[in-house]
Amino acid sequence: MVENEIFFYNESPAILSDYTELCERLFGFQPTACLNHGKPFLLLPGKPIVLLLEKAFGQIVGGHSRTKSVPQAILSAPDEVVAAFLSALFDGDGSLSLSGKVSLEYASASERLAQGVMILLNRLGAVGRISSSIKSATNSSHPIKRTYWRVVVYGADSVSCLGAQLSFKHEEKQRRLKHVQ
């Protein structure tokens, strides 16, 4: 997100379609479909929209991914809103593995964001842990090694507990989630 535009990157057609429908419903117009080095993204222009999102969720323009956190409005929201937030977060940036030990994972450059996600997962009854590792970002043209934080919920019981509350637009993730239940 920059001062007057929102960039939404995702390779899942279902998630891009859902985002487009949401923009139409909330803001009255479609984002523009674009490509950046072969990767699809949607561009939503409009300073009023950026200002509205900042008013609702705090500063979202500027800074780095490593300074992000779960918005206070989400931390204090009802469980249904928390579940919707986590569904979208894991849908876009998470992974759900059924091979070996069942696990649901989210990675972030922000320790505060990882901690906030863990708090929300605990609220919904899931048990997990946070770990760190030094990695390079996969979405950068100039990768720099930095600390990244992993939030992982291990085991069929904990993931199944979330499966009753979360819902994914990404068809393969949703199929896996239903398989665990």
Tab-separated table of N, CA and C in Angstrom:
chain	number	residue	atom	x	y	z
A	1	MET	N	0.844	-1.160	0.000
A	1	MET	CA	0.000	0.000	0.000
A	1	MET	C	0.898	1.235	0.000
A	2	VAL	N	0.572	2.151	-0.852
A	2	VAL	CA	1.249	3.441	-0.858
A	2	VAL	C	0.205	4.512	-0.559
A	3	GLU	N	0.616	5.746	-0.606
A	3	GLU	CA	-0.242	6.839	-0.159
A	3	GLU	C	-1.615	6.889	-0.838
A	4	ASN	N	-1.682	6.594	-2.137
A	4	ASN	CA	-2.937	6.734	-2.872
A	4	ASN	C	-3.409	5.444	-3.538
A	5	GLU	N	-2.737	4.332	-3.288
A	5	GLU	CA	-3.087	3.091	-3.974
A	5	GLU	C	-2.889	1.887	-3.066
A	6	ILE	N	-3.662	0.858	-3.341
A	6	ILE	CA	-3.514	-0.406	-2.636
A	6	ILE	C	-3.140	-1.454	-3.673
A	7	PHE	N	-2.054	-2.181	-3.410
A	7	PHE	CA	-1.611	-3.271	-4.272
A	7	PHE	C	-1.932	-4.578	-3.567
A	8	PHE	N	-2.618	-5.468	-4.262
A	8	PHE	CA	-3.002	-6.752	-3.667
A	8	PHE	C	-2.421	-7.868	-4.527
A	9	TYR	N	-1.409	-8.560	-3.991
A	9	TYR	CA	-0.748	-9.643	-4.718
A	9	TYR	C	-1.262	-10.987	-4.241
A	10	ASN	N	-1.620	-11.842	-5.185
A	10	ASN	CA	-1.960	-13.227	-4.885
A	10	ASN	C	-2.063	-13.970	-6.205
A	11	GLU	N	-1.685	-15.230	-6.213
A	11	GLU	CA	-1.729	-16.011	-7.444
A	11	GLU	C	-2.972	-16.884	-7.550
A	12	SER	N	-3.794	-16.923	-6.516
A	12	SER	CA	-5.005	-17.736	-6.537
A	12	SER	C	-6.140	-16.988	-7.233
A	13	PRO	N	-6.657	-17.530	-8.333
A	13	PRO	CA	-7.791	-16.870	-9.003
A	13	PRO	C	-8.994	-16.685	-8.077
A	14	ALA	N	-9.240	-17.649	-7.181
A	14	ALA	CA	-10.382	-17.540	-6.268
A	14	ALA	C	-10.205	-16.366	-5.302
A	15	ILE	N	-8.999	-16.169	-4.795
A	15	ILE	CA	-8.753	-15.066	-3.858
A	15	ILE	C	-8.802	-13.730	-4.584
A	16	LEU	N	-8.232	-13.655	-5.789
A	16	LEU	CA	-8.301	-12.416	-6.569
A	16	LEU	C	-9.752	-12.063	-6.900
A	17	SER	N	-10.548	-13.060	-7.231
A	17	SER	CA	-11.963	-12.834	-7.528
A	17	SER	C	-12.705	-12.347	-6.287
A	18	ASP	N	-12.435	-12.961	-5.150
A	18	ASP	CA	-13.073	-12.555	-3.897
A	18	ASP	C	-12.717	-11.110	-3.550
A	19	TYR	N	-11.444	-10.745	-3.732
A	19	TYR	CA	-11.001	-9.378	-3.454
A	19	TYR	C	-11.708	-8.391	-4.393
A	20	THR	N	-11.825	-8.756	-5.660
A	20	THR	CA	-12.499	-7.891	-6.635
A	20	THR	C	-13.952	-7.670	-6.232
A	21	GLU	N	-14.642	-8.746	-5.870
A	21	GLU	CA	-16.042	-8.633	-5.443
A	21	GLU	C	-16.176	-7.770	-4.184
A	22	LEU	N	-15.244	-7.925	-3.254
A	22	LEU	CA	-15.260	-7.129	-2.031
A	22	LEU	C	-15.071	-5.639	-2.346
A	23	CYS	N	-14.135	-5.321	-3.242
A	23	CYS	CA	-13.920	-3.920	-3.639
A	23	CYS	C	-15.169	-3.335	-4.285
A	24	GLU	N	-15.808	-4.118	-5.140
A	24	GLU	CA	-17.034	-3.646	-5.791
A	24	GLU	C	-18.123	-3.375	-4.758
A	25	ARG	N	-18.279	-4.296	-3.801
A	25	ARG	CA	-19.330	-4.164	-2.790
A	25	ARG	C	-19.063	-3.004	-1.836
A	26	LEU	N	-17.803	-2.858	-1.387
A	26	LEU	CA	-17.482	-1.837	-0.389
A	26	LEU	C	-17.251	-0.449	-0.979
A	27	PHE	N	-16.587	-0.405	-2.153
A	27	PHE	CA	-16.141	0.882	-2.681
A	27	PHE	C	-16.804	1.267	-4.000
A	28	GLY	N	-17.537	0.337	-4.601
A	28	GLY	CA	-18.285	0.670	-5.805
A	28	GLY	C	-17.519	0.587	-7.108
A	29	PHE	N	-16.301	0.058	-7.090
A	29	PHE	CA	-15.599	-0.130	-8.360
A	29	PHE	C	-14.590	-1.262	-8.271
A	30	GLN	N	-14.217	-1.739	-9.467
A	30	GLN	CA	-13.294	-2.869	-9.564
A	30	GLN	C	-11.848	-2.400	-9.534
A	31	PRO	N	-10.975	-3.170	-8.873
A	31	PRO	CA	-9.546	-2.880	-8.984
A	31	PRO	C	-9.057	-3.274	-10.383
A	32	THR	N	-7.925	-2.740	-10.772
A	32	THR	CA	-7.332	-3.040	-12.074
A	32	THR	C	-6.407	-4.235	-11.961
A	33	ALA	N	-6.585	-5.216	-12.846
A	33	ALA	CA	-5.715	-6.400	-12.869
A	33	ALA	C	-4.405	-6.032	-13.556
A	34	CYS	N	-3.268	-6.374	-12.932
A	34	CYS	CA	-1.946	-6.025	-13.451
A	34	CYS	C	-1.001	-7.219	-13.290
A	35	LEU	N	0.161	-7.110	-13.929
A	35	LEU	CA	1.227	-8.090	-13.766
A	35	LEU	C	2.513	-7.366	-13.412
A	36	ASN	N	3.297	-7.951	-12.515
A	36	ASN	CA	4.608	-7.430	-12.157
A	36	ASN	C	5.582	-8.600	-12.213
A	37	HIS	N	6.446	-8.608	-13.211
A	37	HIS	CA	7.384	-9.714	-13.422
A	37	HIS	C	6.643	-11.045	-13.483
A	38	GLY	N	5.491	-11.053	-14.171
A	38	GLY	CA	4.718	-12.264	-14.351
A	38	GLY	C	3.820	-12.636	-13.185
A	39	LYS	N	3.860	-11.860	-12.108
A	39	LYS	CA	3.027	-12.155	-10.929
A	39	LYS	C	1.781	-11.267	-10.964
A	40	PRO	N	0.597	-11.878	-10.832
A	40	PRO	CA	-0.636	-11.086	-10.881
A	40	PRO	C	-0.847	-10.276	-9.608
A	41	PHE	N	-1.385	-9.083	-9.776
A	41	PHE	CA	-1.813	-8.288	-8.629
A	41	PHE	C	-2.953	-7.396	-9.053
A	42	LEU	N	-3.673	-6.887	-8.072
A	42	LEU	CA	-4.774	-5.963	-8.314
A	42	LEU	C	-4.407	-4.611	-7.740
A	43	LEU	N	-4.734	-3.567	-8.481
A	43	LEU	CA	-4.437	-2.192	-8.078
A	43	LEU	C	-5.746	-1.480	-7.796
A	44	LEU	N	-5.878	-0.968	-6.579
A	44	LEU	CA	-7.064	-0.226	-6.170
A	44	LEU	C	-6.638	1.204	-5.855
A	45	PRO	N	-6.898	2.145	-6.780
A	45	PRO	CA	-6.499	3.527	-6.521
A	45	PRO	C	-7.520	4.252	-5.660
A	46	GLY	N	-7.060	5.273	-4.966
A	46	GLY	CA	-7.994	6.111	-4.237
A	46	GLY	C	-7.553	6.466	-2.831
A	47	LYS	N	-7.132	7.704	-2.651
A	47	LYS	CA	-6.722	8.186	-1.336
A	47	LYS	C	-7.835	8.055	-0.300
A	48	PRO	N	-9.104	8.319	-0.639
A	48	PRO	CA	-10.155	8.165	0.384
A	48	PRO	C	-10.232	6.749	0.951
A	49	ILE	N	-10.004	5.749	0.107
A	49	ILE	CA	-10.051	4.359	0.580
A	49	ILE	C	-8.877	4.094	1.522
A	50	VAL	N	-7.700	4.573	1.149
A	50	VAL	CA	-6.524	4.401	2.009
A	50	VAL	C	-6.761	5.081	3.357
A	51	LEU	N	-7.309	6.292	3.339
A	51	LEU	CA	-7.592	7.013	4.593
A	51	LEU	C	-8.636	6.285	5.436
A	52	LEU	N	-9.667	5.723	4.794
A	52	LEU	CA	-10.687	4.967	5.507
A	52	LEU	C	-10.065	3.751	6.204
A	53	LEU	N	-9.222	3.016	5.500
A	53	LEU	CA	-8.577	1.840	6.083
A	53	LEU	C	-7.635	2.223	7.219
A	54	GLU	N	-6.925	3.353	7.063
A	54	GLU	CA	-6.052	3.814	8.148
A	54	GLU	C	-6.853	4.215	9.373
A	55	LYS	N	-7.996	4.845	9.159
A	55	LYS	CA	-8.829	5.238	10.304
A	55	LYS	C	-9.327	3.996	11.046
A	56	ALA	N	-9.681	2.961	10.301
A	56	ALA	CA	-10.206	1.741	10.918
A	56	ALA	C	-9.116	0.901	11.577
A	57	PHE	N	-7.915	0.846	10.963
A	57	PHE	CA	-6.898	-0.104	11.415
A	57	PHE	C	-5.582	0.516	11.851
A	58	GLY	N	-5.474	1.833	11.872
A	58	GLY	CA	-4.211	2.461	12.249
A	58	GLY	C	-3.304	2.604	11.033
A	59	GLN	N	-2.072	3.014	11.278
A	59	GLN	CA	-1.148	3.287	10.174
A	59	GLN	C	-0.897	2.038	9.354
A	60	ILE	N	-1.194	2.137	8.062
A	60	ILE	CA	-0.943	1.016	7.162
A	60	ILE	C	-0.096	1.438	5.975
A	61	VAL	N	0.108	2.738	5.809
A	61	VAL	CA	0.946	3.232	4.724
A	61	VAL	C	2.341	3.489	5.261
A	62	GLY	N	3.323	3.105	4.488
A	62	GLY	CA	4.708	3.342	4.882
A	62	GLY	C	5.201	2.262	5.815
A	63	GLY	N	6.393	2.454	6.285
A	63	GLY	CA	6.987	1.452	7.154
A	63	GLY	C	7.395	0.224	6.362
A	64	HIS	N	7.785	-0.780	7.069
A	64	HIS	CA	8.238	-2.024	6.457
A	64	HIS	C	7.395	-3.170	6.981
A	65	SER	N	7.438	-4.268	6.275
A	65	SER	CA	6.675	-5.435	6.710
A	65	SER	C	7.090	-5.869	8.110
A	66	ARG	N	8.319	-5.612	8.490
A	66	ARG	CA	8.784	-6.039	9.815
A	66	ARG	C	8.243	-5.175	10.950
A	67	THR	N	7.537	-4.081	10.630
A	67	THR	CA	6.956	-3.229	11.674
A	67	THR	C	5.443	-3.416	11.816
A	68	LYS	N	4.856	-4.317	11.060
A	68	LYS	CA	3.398	-4.506	11.078
A	68	LYS	C	2.963	-5.269	12.327
A	69	SER	N	1.689	-5.111	12.671
A	69	SER	CA	1.119	-5.826	13.812
A	69	SER	C	-0.362	-6.063	13.549
A	70	VAL	N	-0.957	-6.933	14.338
A	70	VAL	CA	-2.399	-7.145	14.242
A	70	VAL	C	-3.076	-5.869	14.752
A	71	PRO	N	-4.001	-5.300	13.988
A	71	PRO	CA	-4.670	-4.074	14.444
A	71	PRO	C	-5.422	-4.286	15.752
A	72	GLN	N	-5.422	-3.269	16.589
A	72	GLN	CA	-6.127	-3.321	17.871
A	72	GLN	C	-7.608	-3.644	17.666
A	73	ALA	N	-8.182	-3.135	16.580
A	73	ALA	CA	-9.600	-3.410	16.300
A	73	ALA	C	-9.845	-4.907	16.128
A	74	ILE	N	-8.886	-5.629	15.624
A	74	ILE	CA	-9.015	-7.087	15.455
A	74	ILE	C	-8.770	-7.779	16.787
A	75	LEU	N	-7.759	-7.344	17.535
A	75	LEU	CA	-7.462	-7.966	18.825
A	75	LEU	C	-8.651	-7.892	19.788
A	76	SER	N	-9.439	-6.834	19.684
A	76	SER	CA	-10.570	-6.660	20.603
A	76	SER	C	-11.911	-7.040	19.966
A	77	ALA	N	-11.877	-7.597	18.777
A	77	ALA	CA	-13.103	-7.950	18.059
A	77	ALA	C	-13.690	-9.270	18.570
A	78	PRO	N	-14.964	-9.523	18.264
A	78	PRO	CA	-15.573	-10.812	18.608
A	78	PRO	C	-14.875	-11.970	17.866
A	79	ASP	N	-15.047	-13.171	18.391
A	79	ASP	CA	-14.378	-14.339	17.805
A	79	ASP	C	-14.707	-14.547	16.331
A	80	GLU	N	-15.928	-14.222	15.907
A	80	GLU	CA	-16.290	-14.402	14.492
A	80	GLU	C	-15.433	-13.508	13.596
A	81	VAL	N	-15.131	-12.290	14.055
A	81	VAL	CA	-14.294	-11.362	13.296
A	81	VAL	C	-12.849	-11.852	13.308
A	82	VAL	N	-12.392	-12.338	14.458
A	82	VAL	CA	-11.047	-12.900	14.570
A	82	VAL	C	-10.899	-14.071	13.604
A	83	ALA	N	-11.893	-14.942	13.548
A	83	ALA	CA	-11.850	-16.094	12.635
A	83	ALA	C	-11.795	-15.635	11.177
A	84	ALA	N	-12.561	-14.601	10.839
A	84	ALA	CA	-12.543	-14.079	9.466
A	84	ALA	C	-11.168	-13.479	9.135
A	85	PHE	N	-10.588	-12.750	10.089
A	85	PHE	CA	-9.254	-12.170	9.895
A	85	PHE	C	-8.214	-13.272	9.677
A	86	LEU	N	-8.225	-14.281	10.558
A	86	LEU	CA	-7.261	-15.379	10.432
A	86	LEU	C	-7.491	-16.178	9.153
A	87	SER	N	-8.742	-16.362	8.764
A	87	SER	CA	-9.039	-17.059	7.511
A	87	SER	C	-8.383	-16.337	6.341
A	88	ALA	N	-8.554	-15.022	6.282
A	88	ALA	CA	-7.971	-14.245	5.191
A	88	ALA	C	-6.440	-14.253	5.252
A	89	LEU	N	-5.894	-14.132	6.451
A	89	LEU	CA	-4.445	-14.118	6.625
A	89	LEU	C	-3.825	-15.432	6.148
A	90	PHE	N	-4.360	-16.555	6.626
A	90	PHE	CA	-3.822	-17.856	6.232
A	90	PHE	C	-4.160	-18.184	4.784
A	91	ASP	N	-5.297	-17.712	4.302
A	91	ASP	CA	-5.669	-17.918	2.910
A	91	ASP	C	-4.634	-17.298	1.983
A	92	GLY	N	-4.214	-16.073	2.304
A	92	GLY	CA	-3.269	-15.365	1.450
A	92	GLY	C	-1.821	-15.721	1.669
A	93	ASP	N	-1.408	-15.856	2.925
A	93	ASP	CA	0.020	-16.006	3.228
A	93	ASP	C	0.367	-17.238	4.051
A	94	GLY	N	-0.585	-18.101	4.293
A	94	GLY	CA	-0.321	-19.266	5.123
A	94	GLY	C	-0.212	-20.537	4.309
A	95	SER	N	0.122	-21.608	5.005
A	95	SER	CA	0.152	-22.924	4.366
A	95	SER	C	-0.444	-23.945	5.324
A	96	LEU	N	-1.037	-24.973	4.748
A	96	LEU	CA	-1.633	-26.056	5.520
A	96	LEU	C	-1.085	-27.356	4.954
A	97	SER	N	-0.320	-28.057	5.768
A	97	SER	CA	0.328	-29.286	5.330
A	97	SER	C	-0.326	-30.501	5.967
A	98	LEU	N	-0.595	-31.510	5.144
A	98	LEU	CA	-1.136	-32.773	5.639
A	98	LEU	C	-0.099	-33.881	5.568
A	99	SER	N	1.041	-33.606	4.928
A	99	SER	CA	2.080	-34.629	4.821
A	99	SER	C	2.904	-34.655	6.101
A	100	GLY	N	3.157	-35.854	6.607
A	100	GLY	CA	3.834	-35.965	7.897
A	100	GLY	C	2.891	-35.516	8.994
A	101	LYS	N	3.363	-34.619	9.833
A	101	LYS	CA	2.528	-34.087	10.911
A	101	LYS	C	1.678	-32.936	10.363
A	102	VAL	N	0.391	-32.966	10.646
A	102	VAL	CA	-0.516	-31.918	10.193
A	102	VAL	C	-0.083	-30.590	10.810
A	103	SER	N	0.005	-29.537	9.969
A	103	SER	CA	0.389	-28.231	10.501
A	103	SER	C	-0.213	-27.100	9.668
A	104	LEU	N	-0.511	-26.018	10.359
A	104	LEU	CA	-0.973	-24.777	9.750
A	104	LEU	C	0.088	-23.738	10.086
A	105	GLU	N	0.608	-23.045	9.061
A	105	GLU	CA	1.768	-22.173	9.274
A	105	GLU	C	1.585	-20.815	8.613
A	106	TYR	N	2.117	-19.794	9.282
A	106	TYR	CA	2.150	-18.425	8.760
A	106	TYR	C	3.539	-17.862	9.047
A	107	ALA	N	4.130	-17.177	8.069
A	107	ALA	CA	5.455	-16.575	8.254
A	107	ALA	C	5.362	-15.065	8.062
A	108	SER	N	6.176	-14.337	8.837
A	108	SER	CA	6.158	-12.881	8.789
A	108	SER	C	7.537	-12.324	9.106
A	109	ALA	N	7.815	-11.163	8.551
A	109	ALA	CA	9.042	-10.446	8.904
A	109	ALA	C	8.879	-9.712	10.232
A	110	SER	N	7.638	-9.653	10.740
A	110	SER	CA	7.345	-8.906	11.964
A	110	SER	C	7.113	-9.837	13.148
A	111	GLU	N	7.942	-9.689	14.176
A	111	GLU	CA	7.744	-10.468	15.397
A	111	GLU	C	6.426	-10.073	16.071
A	112	ARG	N	6.109	-8.774	16.072
A	112	ARG	CA	4.855	-8.312	16.688
A	112	ARG	C	3.637	-8.888	15.988
A	113	LEU	N	3.681	-8.963	14.661
A	113	LEU	CA	2.568	-9.553	13.918
A	113	LEU	C	2.439	-11.039	14.250
A	114	ALA	N	3.573	-11.747	14.284
A	114	ALA	CA	3.547	-13.172	14.634
A	114	ALA	C	2.965	-13.379	16.033
A	115	GLN	N	3.363	-12.549	16.981
A	115	GLN	CA	2.830	-12.670	18.345
A	115	GLN	C	1.320	-12.398	18.383
A	116	GLY	N	0.883	-11.393	17.627
A	116	GLY	CA	-0.546	-11.084	17.565
A	116	GLY	C	-1.349	-12.221	16.951
A	117	VAL	N	-0.805	-12.833	15.907
A	117	VAL	CA	-1.476	-13.969	15.278
A	117	VAL	C	-1.581	-15.125	16.275
A	118	MET	N	-0.510	-15.360	17.041
A	118	MET	CA	-0.532	-16.438	18.033
A	118	MET	C	-1.588	-16.174	19.102
A	119	ILE	N	-1.716	-14.924	19.535
A	119	ILE	CA	-2.749	-14.556	20.515
A	119	ILE	C	-4.140	-14.875	19.963
A	120	LEU	N	-4.371	-14.520	18.706
A	120	LEU	CA	-5.679	-14.772	18.095
A	120	LEU	C	-5.950	-16.271	17.954
A	121	LEU	N	-4.932	-17.025	17.549
A	121	LEU	CA	-5.092	-18.478	17.436
A	121	LEU	C	-5.420	-19.096	18.795
A	122	ASN	N	-4.728	-18.638	19.843
A	122	ASN	CA	-5.011	-19.136	21.197
A	122	ASN	C	-6.446	-18.823	21.615
A	123	ARG	N	-6.910	-17.638	21.253
A	123	ARG	CA	-8.293	-17.259	21.578
A	123	ARG	C	-9.300	-18.227	20.983
A	124	LEU	N	-8.967	-18.762	19.801
A	124	LEU	CA	-9.875	-19.692	19.126
A	124	LEU	C	-9.630	-21.141	19.550
A	125	GLY	N	-8.725	-21.358	20.514
A	125	GLY	CA	-8.515	-22.684	21.067
A	125	GLY	C	-7.383	-23.487	20.466
A	126	ALA	N	-6.594	-22.891	19.588
A	126	ALA	CA	-5.490	-23.613	18.961
A	126	ALA	C	-4.215	-23.450	19.781
A	127	VAL	N	-3.410	-24.493	19.791
A	127	VAL	CA	-2.121	-24.462	20.468
A	127	VAL	C	-1.047	-24.439	19.385
A	128	GLY	N	-0.110	-23.526	19.529
A	128	GLY	CA	0.954	-23.414	18.534
A	128	GLY	C	2.203	-22.842	19.147
A	129	ARG	N	3.135	-22.501	18.283
A	129	ARG	CA	4.372	-21.893	18.772
A	129	ARG	C	4.926	-20.943	17.712
A	130	ILE	N	5.818	-20.077	18.173
A	130	ILE	CA	6.504	-19.130	17.300
A	130	ILE	C	7.980	-19.481	17.307
A	131	SER	N	8.579	-19.485	16.129
A	131	SER	CA	10.026	-19.686	16.025
A	131	SER	C	10.574	-18.668	15.032
A	132	SER	N	11.889	-18.498	15.045
A	132	SER	CA	12.504	-17.549	14.125
A	132	SER	C	13.617	-18.231	13.339
A	133	SER	N	13.911	-17.665	12.182
A	133	SER	CA	15.026	-18.137	11.364
A	133	SER	C	15.496	-16.993	10.472
A	134	ILE	N	16.715	-17.088	10.019
A	134	ILE	CA	17.279	-16.086	9.113
A	134	ILE	C	17.033	-16.561	7.687
A	135	LYS	N	16.353	-15.720	6.898
A	135	LYS	CA	16.012	-16.069	5.518
A	135	LYS	C	16.057	-14.820	4.661
A	136	SER	N	15.958	-15.040	3.361
A	136	SER	CA	15.785	-13.947	2.405
A	136	SER	C	14.351	-13.958	1.927
A	137	ALA	N	13.777	-12.783	1.727
A	137	ALA	CA	12.415	-12.692	1.220
A	137	ALA	C	12.359	-13.292	-0.180
A	138	THR	N	11.283	-14.011	-0.474
A	138	THR	CA	11.138	-14.617	-1.801
A	138	THR	C	10.473	-13.667	-2.781
A	139	ASN	N	9.928	-12.561	-2.297
A	139	ASN	CA	9.213	-11.632	-3.169
A	139	ASN	C	9.994	-10.350	-3.423
A	140	SER	N	11.301	-10.403	-3.275
A	140	SER	CA	12.120	-9.203	-3.445
A	140	SER	C	13.108	-9.375	-4.593
A	141	SER	N	13.335	-8.289	-5.333
A	141	SER	CA	14.334	-8.340	-6.406
A	141	SER	C	15.747	-8.176	-5.838
A	142	HIS	N	15.858	-7.718	-4.593
A	142	HIS	CA	17.140	-7.556	-3.909
A	142	HIS	C	17.065	-8.238	-2.537
A	143	PRO	N	17.081	-9.575	-2.533
A	143	PRO	CA	16.904	-10.276	-1.253
A	143	PRO	C	18.013	-9.966	-0.246
A	144	ILE	N	17.601	-9.689	0.980
A	144	ILE	CA	18.506	-9.430	2.093
A	144	ILE	C	18.154	-10.423	3.192
A	145	LYS	N	19.167	-11.019	3.800
A	145	LYS	CA	18.907	-11.964	4.884
A	145	LYS	C	18.449	-11.204	6.125
A	146	ARG	N	17.299	-11.656	6.664
A	146	ARG	CA	16.710	-11.045	7.854
A	146	ARG	C	16.061	-12.128	8.704
A	147	THR	N	15.695	-11.746	9.898
A	147	THR	CA	14.961	-12.666	10.763
A	147	THR	C	13.496	-12.696	10.338
A	148	TYR	N	12.973	-13.904	10.166
A	148	TYR	CA	11.557	-14.106	9.876
A	148	TYR	C	10.965	-14.970	10.985
A	149	TRP	N	9.691	-14.771	11.244
A	149	TRP	CA	9.004	-15.425	12.345
A	149	TRP	C	7.954	-16.364	11.794
A	150	ARG	N	7.922	-17.579	12.322
A	150	ARG	CA	6.954	-18.592	11.904
A	150	ARG	C	5.996	-18.875	13.049
A	151	VAL	N	4.715	-18.815	12.729
A	151	VAL	CA	3.673	-19.217	13.663
A	151	VAL	C	3.163	-20.558	13.151
A	152	VAL	N	3.272	-21.596	13.972
A	152	VAL	CA	2.866	-22.932	13.530
A	152	VAL	C	1.916	-23.559	14.540
A	153	VAL	N	0.804	-24.059	14.033
A	153	VAL	CA	-0.130	-24.853	14.814
A	153	VAL	C	0.087	-26.294	14.355
A	154	TYR	N	0.542	-27.145	15.272
A	154	TYR	CA	0.856	-28.536	14.952
A	154	TYR	C	-0.251	-29.469	15.406
A	155	GLY	N	-0.435	-30.529	14.649
A	155	GLY	CA	-1.299	-31.616	15.076
A	155	GLY	C	-2.720	-31.506	14.580
A	156	ALA	N	-3.278	-32.661	14.275
A	156	ALA	CA	-4.628	-32.720	13.727
A	156	ALA	C	-5.662	-32.142	14.692
A	157	ASP	N	-5.483	-32.331	16.004
A	157	ASP	CA	-6.471	-31.834	16.972
A	157	ASP	C	-6.548	-30.308	16.962
A	158	SER	N	-5.396	-29.652	17.027
A	158	SER	CA	-5.387	-28.183	17.040
A	158	SER	C	-5.860	-27.610	15.708
A	159	VAL	N	-5.396	-28.204	14.604
A	159	VAL	CA	-5.815	-27.703	13.285
A	159	VAL	C	-7.303	-27.970	13.081
A	160	SER	N	-7.781	-29.126	13.544
A	160	SER	CA	-9.200	-29.453	13.427
A	160	SER	C	-10.053	-28.477	14.232
A	161	CYS	N	-9.562	-28.069	15.397
A	161	CYS	CA	-10.255	-27.076	16.227
A	161	CYS	C	-10.461	-25.787	15.425
A	162	LEU	N	-9.439	-25.386	14.681
A	162	LEU	CA	-9.545	-24.180	13.853
A	162	LEU	C	-10.425	-24.420	12.633
A	163	GLY	N	-10.390	-25.668	12.124
A	163	GLY	CA	-11.148	-25.989	10.918
A	163	GLY	C	-12.636	-25.734	11.058
A	164	ALA	N	-13.130	-25.828	12.268
A	164	ALA	CA	-14.546	-25.561	12.511
A	164	ALA	C	-14.848	-24.064	12.485
A	165	GLN	N	-13.798	-23.222	12.579
A	165	GLN	CA	-13.998	-21.777	12.674
A	165	GLN	C	-13.475	-20.998	11.469
A	166	LEU	N	-12.478	-21.558	10.782
A	166	LEU	CA	-11.889	-20.868	9.639
A	166	LEU	C	-12.494	-21.363	8.333
A	167	SER	N	-12.394	-20.533	7.311
A	167	SER	CA	-12.872	-20.891	5.983
A	167	SER	C	-11.959	-20.229	4.959
A	168	PHE	N	-11.468	-21.008	4.011
A	168	PHE	CA	-10.532	-20.487	3.008
A	168	PHE	C	-11.195	-20.367	1.642
A	169	LYS	N	-10.826	-19.342	0.900
A	169	LYS	CA	-11.258	-19.182	-0.494
A	169	LYS	C	-10.372	-20.018	-1.410
A	170	HIS	N	-9.110	-20.194	-1.010
A	170	HIS	CA	-8.179	-21.015	-1.788
A	170	HIS	C	-8.684	-22.455	-1.722
A	171	GLU	N	-9.095	-22.978	-2.867
A	171	GLU	CA	-9.799	-24.266	-2.894
A	171	GLU	C	-8.977	-25.407	-2.304
A	172	GLU	N	-7.688	-25.476	-2.613
A	172	GLU	CA	-6.859	-26.574	-2.113
A	172	GLU	C	-6.684	-26.481	-0.596
A	173	LYS	N	-6.482	-25.277	-0.077
A	173	LYS	CA	-6.371	-25.118	1.373
A	173	LYS	C	-7.680	-25.501	2.064
A	174	GLN	N	-8.808	-25.110	1.492
A	174	GLN	CA	-10.102	-25.434	2.079
A	174	GLN	C	-10.328	-26.954	2.052
A	175	ARG	N	-9.937	-27.602	0.959
A	175	ARG	CA	-10.066	-29.057	0.870
A	175	ARG	C	-9.241	-29.741	1.964
A	176	ARG	N	-8.008	-29.270	2.153
A	176	ARG	CA	-7.155	-29.831	3.195
A	176	ARG	C	-7.733	-29.597	4.585
A	177	LEU	N	-8.273	-28.394	4.803
A	177	LEU	CA	-8.855	-28.064	6.101
A	177	LEU	C	-10.028	-28.990	6.416
A	178	LYS	N	-10.880	-29.231	5.441
A	178	LYS	CA	-12.025	-30.124	5.638
A	178	LYS	C	-11.550	-31.565	5.850
A	179	HIS	N	-10.451	-31.944	5.225
A	179	HIS	CA	-9.899	-33.293	5.370
A	179	HIS	C	-9.448	-33.558	6.805
A	180	VAL	N	-8.953	-32.521	7.477
A	180	VAL	CA	-8.455	-32.660	8.855
A	180	VAL	C	-9.621	-32.854	9.833
A	181	GLN	N	-10.779	-32.266	9.524
A	181	GLN	CA	-11.912	-32.333	10.454
A	181	GLN	C	-12.516	-33.707	10.539
